[in-house]
PDB file of C-alpha atoms in Angstrom:
ATOM      1  CA  LYS W 223     -20.068 214.245  75.577  1.00  0.00           C
ATOM      2  CA  ASP W 224     -16.654 215.865  75.662  1.00  0.00           C
ATOM      3  CA  GLN W 225     -14.980 218.710  73.753  1.00  0.00           C
ATOM      4  CA  GLN W 226     -14.472 216.627  70.608  1.00  0.00           C
ATOM      5  CA  MET W 227     -17.273 214.056  70.422  1.00  0.00           C
ATOM      6  CA  THR W 228     -20.749 212.994  71.446  1.00  0.00           C
ATOM      7  CA  LEU W 229     -21.768 209.394  72.137  1.00  0.00           C
ATOM      8  CA  LEU W 230     -25.442 208.541  71.681  1.00  0.00           C
ATOM      9  CA  THR W 231     -26.807 205.231  72.992  1.00  0.00           C
ATOM     10  CA  THR W 232     -29.809 203.933  74.907  1.00  0.00           C
ATOM     11  CA  SER W 233     -27.679 202.311  77.616  1.00  0.00           C
ATOM     12  CA  ILE W 234     -24.094 202.713  78.827  1.00  0.00           C
ATOM     13  CA  ASN W 235     -22.125 201.392  81.791  1.00  0.00           C
ATOM     14  CA  TYR W 236     -19.379 203.674  83.072  1.00  0.00           C
ATOM     15  CA  ASN W 237     -16.895 202.720  85.769  1.00  0.00           C
ATOM     16  CA  ILE W 238     -15.927 205.993  87.417  1.00  0.00           C
ATOM     17  CA  GLN W 239     -12.904 204.514  89.201  1.00  0.00           C
ATOM     18  CA  ASN W 240     -11.386 202.934  86.055  1.00  0.00           C
ATOM     19  CA  GLN W 241     -12.788 205.629  83.736  1.00  0.00           C
ATOM     20  CA  VAL W 242     -14.001 203.041  81.234  1.00  0.00           C
ATOM     21  CA  GLY W 243     -17.405 203.110  79.552  1.00  0.00           C
ATOM     22  CA  TYR W 244     -19.123 200.228  77.737  1.00  0.00           C
ATOM     23  CA  TYR W 245     -22.165 199.932  75.525  1.00  0.00           C
ATOM     24  CA  MET W 246     -23.634 196.669  74.254  1.00  0.00           C
ATOM     25  CA  ASN W 247     -26.749 197.633  72.299  1.00  0.00           C
ATOM     26  CA  GLY W 248     -25.496 200.021  69.626  1.00  0.00           C
ATOM     27  CA  ALA W 249     -24.260 203.578  69.601  1.00  0.00           C
ATOM     28  CA  ASP W 250     -23.485 206.538  67.371  1.00  0.00           C
ATOM     29  CA  ILE W 251     -20.340 208.557  67.979  1.00  0.00           C
ATOM     30  CA  LEU W 252     -20.362 212.007  66.389  1.00  0.00           C
ATOM     31  CA  ASN W 253     -17.770 214.706  65.974  1.00  0.00           C
ATOM     32  CA  GLU W 254     -17.479 217.688  63.631  1.00  0.00           C
ATOM     33  CA  LYS W 255     -16.813 215.673  60.491  1.00  0.00           C
ATOM     34  CA  THR W 256     -17.486 211.994  61.163  1.00  0.00           C
ATOM     35  CA  ARG W 257     -20.167 209.624  62.371  1.00  0.00           C
ATOM     36  CA  LEU W 258     -19.347 206.164  63.648  1.00  0.00           C
ATOM     37  CA  LYS W 259     -21.855 203.414  64.402  1.00  0.00           C
ATOM     38  CA  SER W 260     -21.202 200.078  66.051  1.00  0.00           C
ATOM     39  CA  LYS W 261     -23.125 197.425  67.908  1.00  0.00           C
ATOM     40  CA  ARG W 262     -20.717 197.215  70.860  1.00  0.00           C
ATOM     41  CA  GLY W 263     -17.851 199.328  72.134  1.00  0.00           C
ATOM     42  CA  HIS W 264     -15.884 200.775  74.972  1.00  0.00           C
ATOM     43  CA  TYR W 265     -13.959 203.933  75.745  1.00  0.00           C
ATOM     44  CA  ASN W 266     -10.990 204.142  78.109  1.00  0.00           C
ATOM     45  CA  ARG W 267     -10.607 207.733  79.297  1.00  0.00           C
ATOM     46  CA  ARG W 268      -7.142 207.168  80.815  1.00  0.00           C
ATOM     47  CA  SER W 269      -5.581 205.836  77.619  1.00  0.00           C
ATOM     48  CA  ASN W 270      -7.894 207.813  75.296  1.00  0.00           C
ATOM     49  CA  SER W 271      -8.571 204.600  73.396  1.00  0.00           C
ATOM     50  CA  PHE W 272     -11.759 203.422  71.751  1.00  0.00           C
ATOM     51  CA  ASN W 273     -12.784 199.924  70.696  1.00  0.00           C
ATOM     52  CA  PHE W 274     -15.723 199.432  68.354  1.00  0.00           C
ATOM     53  CA  LYS W 275     -17.045 195.952  67.538  1.00  0.00           C
ATOM     54  CA  ASP W 276     -19.706 194.400  65.297  1.00  0.00           C
ATOM     55  CA  ASN W 277     -21.088 196.171  62.245  1.00  0.00           C
ATOM     56  CA  VAL W 278     -18.767 199.164  62.505  1.00  0.00           C
ATOM     57  CA  VAL W 279     -19.588 201.906  59.984  1.00  0.00           C
ATOM     58  CA  LEU W 280     -17.566 205.119  59.854  1.00  0.00           C
ATOM     59  CA  LYS W 281     -18.784 207.925  57.594  1.00  0.00           C
ATOM     60  CA  SER W 282     -16.654 210.965  56.901  1.00  0.00           C
ATOM     61  CA  PRO W 283     -16.790 213.584  54.128  1.00  0.00           C
ATOM     62  CA  ASP W 284     -13.997 211.721  52.287  1.00  0.00           C
ATOM     63  CA  TYR W 285     -14.902 208.045  52.706  1.00  0.00           C
ATOM     64  CA  THR W 286     -17.133 205.386  54.226  1.00  0.00           C
ATOM     65  CA  MET W 287     -15.562 202.491  56.079  1.00  0.00           C
ATOM     66  CA  GLU W 288     -17.222 199.212  57.067  1.00  0.00           C
ATOM     67  CA  SER W 289     -15.401 196.804  59.377  1.00  0.00           C
ATOM     68  CA  ASP W 290     -15.876 194.156  62.028  1.00  0.00           C
ATOM     69  CA  THR W 291     -13.585 195.806  64.578  1.00  0.00           C
ATOM     70  CA  LEU W 292     -12.015 199.260  64.814  1.00  0.00           C
ATOM     71  CA  ASP W 293      -9.653 200.504  67.519  1.00  0.00           C
ATOM     72  CA  TYR W 294      -8.763 204.183  67.691  1.00  0.00           C
ATOM     73  CA  TYR W 295      -6.059 205.767  69.832  1.00  0.00           C
ATOM     74  CA  SER W 296      -6.617 209.510  70.031  1.00  0.00           C
ATOM     75  CA  THR W 297      -3.130 210.223  71.433  1.00  0.00           C
ATOM     76  CA  SER W 298      -1.372 208.779  68.359  1.00  0.00           C
ATOM     77  CA  LYS W 299      -4.302 209.629  66.038  1.00  0.00           C
ATOM     78  CA  THR W 300      -4.138 206.073  64.671  1.00  0.00           C
ATOM     79  CA  ALA W 301      -7.015 203.740  63.786  1.00  0.00           C
ATOM     80  CA  TYR W 302      -6.524 199.978  63.489  1.00  0.00           C
ATOM     81  CA  PHE W 303      -9.074 197.806  61.715  1.00  0.00           C
ATOM     82  CA  PHE W 304      -9.458 194.053  62.049  1.00  0.00           C
ATOM     83  CA  GLY W 305     -11.514 191.540  60.100  1.00  0.00           C
ATOM     84  CA  PRO W 306     -13.083 192.095  56.689  1.00  0.00           C
ATOM     85  CA  THR W 307     -12.867 195.821  55.974  1.00  0.00           C
ATOM     86  CA  LYS W 308     -14.111 197.923  53.052  1.00  0.00           C
ATOM     87  CA  ILE W 309     -13.216 201.588  52.554  1.00  0.00           C
ATOM     88  CA  ILE W 310     -15.093 203.413  49.786  1.00  0.00           C
ATOM     89  CA  SER W 311     -14.135 206.884  48.519  1.00  0.00           C
ATOM     90  CA  ASN W 312     -14.667 208.860  45.319  1.00  0.00           C
ATOM     91  CA  GLU W 313     -11.258 207.687  44.088  1.00  0.00           C
ATOM     92  CA  ASN W 314     -11.290 203.983  44.915  1.00  0.00           C
ATOM     93  CA  THR W 315     -12.404 201.035  47.017  1.00  0.00           C
ATOM     94  CA  ILE W 316      -9.990 199.385  49.443  1.00  0.00           C
ATOM     95  CA  LEU W 317     -10.473 195.860  50.758  1.00  0.00           C
ATOM     96  CA  CYS W 318      -8.391 194.158  53.462  1.00  0.00           C
ATOM     97  CA  LYS W 319      -8.597 192.095  56.630  1.00  0.00           C
ATOM     98  CA  TYR W 320      -6.119 194.150  58.667  1.00  0.00           C
ATOM     99  CA  GLY W 321      -4.792 197.677  58.477  1.00  0.00           C
ATOM    100  CA  TRP W 322      -4.105 200.981  60.113  1.00  0.00           C
ATOM    101  CA  TYR W 323      -4.399 204.660  59.257  1.00  0.00           C
ATOM    102  CA  ASN W 324      -2.837 207.647  61.011  1.00  0.00           C
ATOM    103  CA  THR W 325      -5.156 210.628  60.620  1.00  0.00           C
ATOM    104  CA  LYS W 326      -2.390 213.122  61.439  1.00  0.00           C
ATOM    105  CA  THR W 327       0.429 211.850  59.196  1.00  0.00           C
ATOM    106  CA  GLU W 328      -1.990 210.466  56.568  1.00  0.00           C
ATOM    107  CA  LYS W 329       0.002 207.235  56.336  1.00  0.00           C
ATOM    108  CA  ALA W 330      -1.719 203.864  56.011  1.00  0.00           C
ATOM    109  CA  GLN W 331      -1.046 200.178  55.644  1.00  0.00           C
ATOM    110  CA  PHE W 332      -3.456 197.521  54.399  1.00  0.00           C
ATOM    111  CA  SER W 333      -2.711 193.794  54.741  1.00  0.00           C
ATOM    112  CA  LYS W 334      -4.240 190.320  54.523  1.00  0.00           C
ATOM    113  CA  GLY W 335      -5.997 190.377  51.181  1.00  0.00           C
ATOM    114  CA  ALA W 336      -5.152 194.019  50.508  1.00  0.00           C
ATOM    115  CA  THR W 337      -6.780 195.216  47.294  1.00  0.00           C
ATOM    116  CA  ILE W 338      -7.361 198.677  45.830  1.00  0.00           C
ATOM    117  CA  ILE W 339      -9.813 199.041  42.946  1.00  0.00           C
ATOM    118  CA  ASN W 340     -10.650 202.139  40.923  1.00  0.00           C
ATOM    119  CA  ASP W 341     -12.232 202.802  37.520  1.00  0.00           C
ATOM    120  CA  SER W 342      -9.387 201.424  35.440  1.00  0.00           C
ATOM    121  CA  ASN W 343      -6.880 199.894  37.867  1.00  0.00           C
ATOM    122  CA  TYR W 344      -6.685 197.019  40.265  1.00  0.00           C
ATOM    123  CA  ILE W 345      -3.805 196.242  42.634  1.00  0.00           C
ATOM    124  CA  SER W 346      -3.528 193.544  45.238  1.00  0.00           C
ATOM    125  CA  ALA W 347      -0.603 192.520  47.448  1.00  0.00           C
ATOM    126  CA  ASP W 348       0.199 190.928  50.776  1.00  0.00           C
ATOM    127  CA  SER W 349       0.697 194.463  52.065  1.00  0.00           C
ATOM    128  CA  LEU W 350      -0.019 197.902  50.586  1.00  0.00           C
ATOM    129  CA  ILE W 351       1.497 200.994  52.213  1.00  0.00           C
ATOM    130  CA  TYR W 352       0.451 204.541  51.308  1.00  0.00           C
ATOM    131  CA  ASP W 353       1.675 208.008  52.282  1.00  0.00           C
ATOM    132  CA  LYS W 354      -0.990 210.462  51.140  1.00  0.00           C
ATOM    133  CA  LYS W 355       1.048 213.624  51.833  1.00  0.00           C
ATOM    134  CA  ILE W 356       3.804 212.680  49.387  1.00  0.00           C
ATOM    135  CA  GLY W 357       1.621 210.540  47.121  1.00  0.00           C
ATOM    136  CA  LYS W 358       3.710 207.386  47.384  1.00  0.00           C
ATOM    137  CA  GLY W 359       2.413 203.835  47.504  1.00  0.00           C
ATOM    138  CA  VAL W 360       4.358 200.621  48.059  1.00  0.00           C
ATOM    139  CA  GLY W 361       3.230 197.060  47.426  1.00  0.00           C
ATOM    140  CA  ILE W 362       5.016 194.153  49.086  1.00  0.00           C
ATOM    141  CA  GLY W 363       4.575 190.447  48.379  1.00  0.00           C
ATOM    142  CA  ASN W 364       2.491 188.748  45.672  1.00  0.00           C
ATOM    143  CA  ILE W 365       1.680 191.953  43.819  1.00  0.00           C
ATOM    144  CA  HIS W 366      -0.855 191.836  41.021  1.00  0.00           C
ATOM    145  CA  LEU W 367      -1.459 195.094  39.134  1.00  0.00           C
ATOM    146  CA  TYR W 368      -3.905 195.376  36.252  1.00  0.00           C
ATOM    147  CA  ASP W 369      -4.617 198.505  34.205  1.00  0.00           C
ATOM    148  CA  SER W 370      -7.565 198.152  31.812  1.00  0.00           C
ATOM    149  CA  THR W 371      -6.945 201.521  30.107  1.00  0.00           C
ATOM    150  CA  GLU W 372      -3.368 200.728  29.145  1.00  0.00           C
ATOM    151  CA  ARG W 373      -4.104 196.981  28.908  1.00  0.00           C
ATOM    152  CA  PHE W 374      -1.174 195.748  30.920  1.00  0.00           C
ATOM    153  CA  GLU W 375      -0.718 193.434  33.852  1.00  0.00           C
ATOM    154  CA  VAL W 376       2.224 193.240  36.267  1.00  0.00           C
ATOM    155  CA  PHE W 377       3.161 190.592  38.828  1.00  0.00           C
ATOM    156  CA  GLY W 378       5.969 190.920  41.351  1.00  0.00           C
ATOM    157  CA  GLN W 379       7.151 190.985  44.926  1.00  0.00           C
ATOM    158  CA  TYR W 380       7.904 194.698  45.394  1.00  0.00           C
ATOM    159  CA  GLY W 381       6.642 197.797  43.636  1.00  0.00           C
ATOM    160  CA  GLN W 382       6.312 201.539  44.123  1.00  0.00           C
ATOM    161  CA  TYR W 383       3.829 204.062  42.795  1.00  0.00           C
ATOM    162  CA  PHE W 384       4.536 207.796  42.726  1.00  0.00           C
ATOM    163  CA  GLN W 385       1.140 209.451  42.331  1.00  0.00           C
ATOM    164  CA  LYS W 386       2.344 212.962  41.436  1.00  0.00           C
ATOM    165  CA  LEU W 387       4.624 211.617  38.694  1.00  0.00           C
ATOM    166  CA  LYS W 388       2.199 208.856  37.648  1.00  0.00           C
ATOM    167  CA  LEU W 389       5.206 206.562  37.775  1.00  0.00           C
ATOM    168  CA  ILE W 390       5.332 202.885  38.683  1.00  0.00           C
ATOM    169  CA  SER W 391       8.659 201.236  39.512  1.00  0.00           C
TER     170      SER W 391
END
């Protein structure tokens, strides 16, 4: 336990000299707003980095994320996810095989099979980039956008979406 989180597990190995802890039989990591579960993981106190592996599930008030591997660097406030990943929120579902999200700047990138699905829209691209604070999304490479409400479909190599203006360019 530290000032920001609590780790619950039945067994942990901690190297005092290197300041690295490992668990191999499952753990829950809790803080004020989130709960993370994984089968295996380690924490490096010196670099303030976490690595979670196998059946990673992160639940927050805003979304649930399932992934194979999740690395989190508390200094930069950035999470990186590797392998098949699904992020489910009230607004949409995001699928990808690689990505990152900065919890401070609220910027994200999703790659390798990046797809965002909501009630009436579907977009996929080689890479999807999103800045939540300004409401701007960018799709790069092999873009496929489908809107069932407006009944239109767009294909391209580069596109932008301005959420506040509801404008696609």
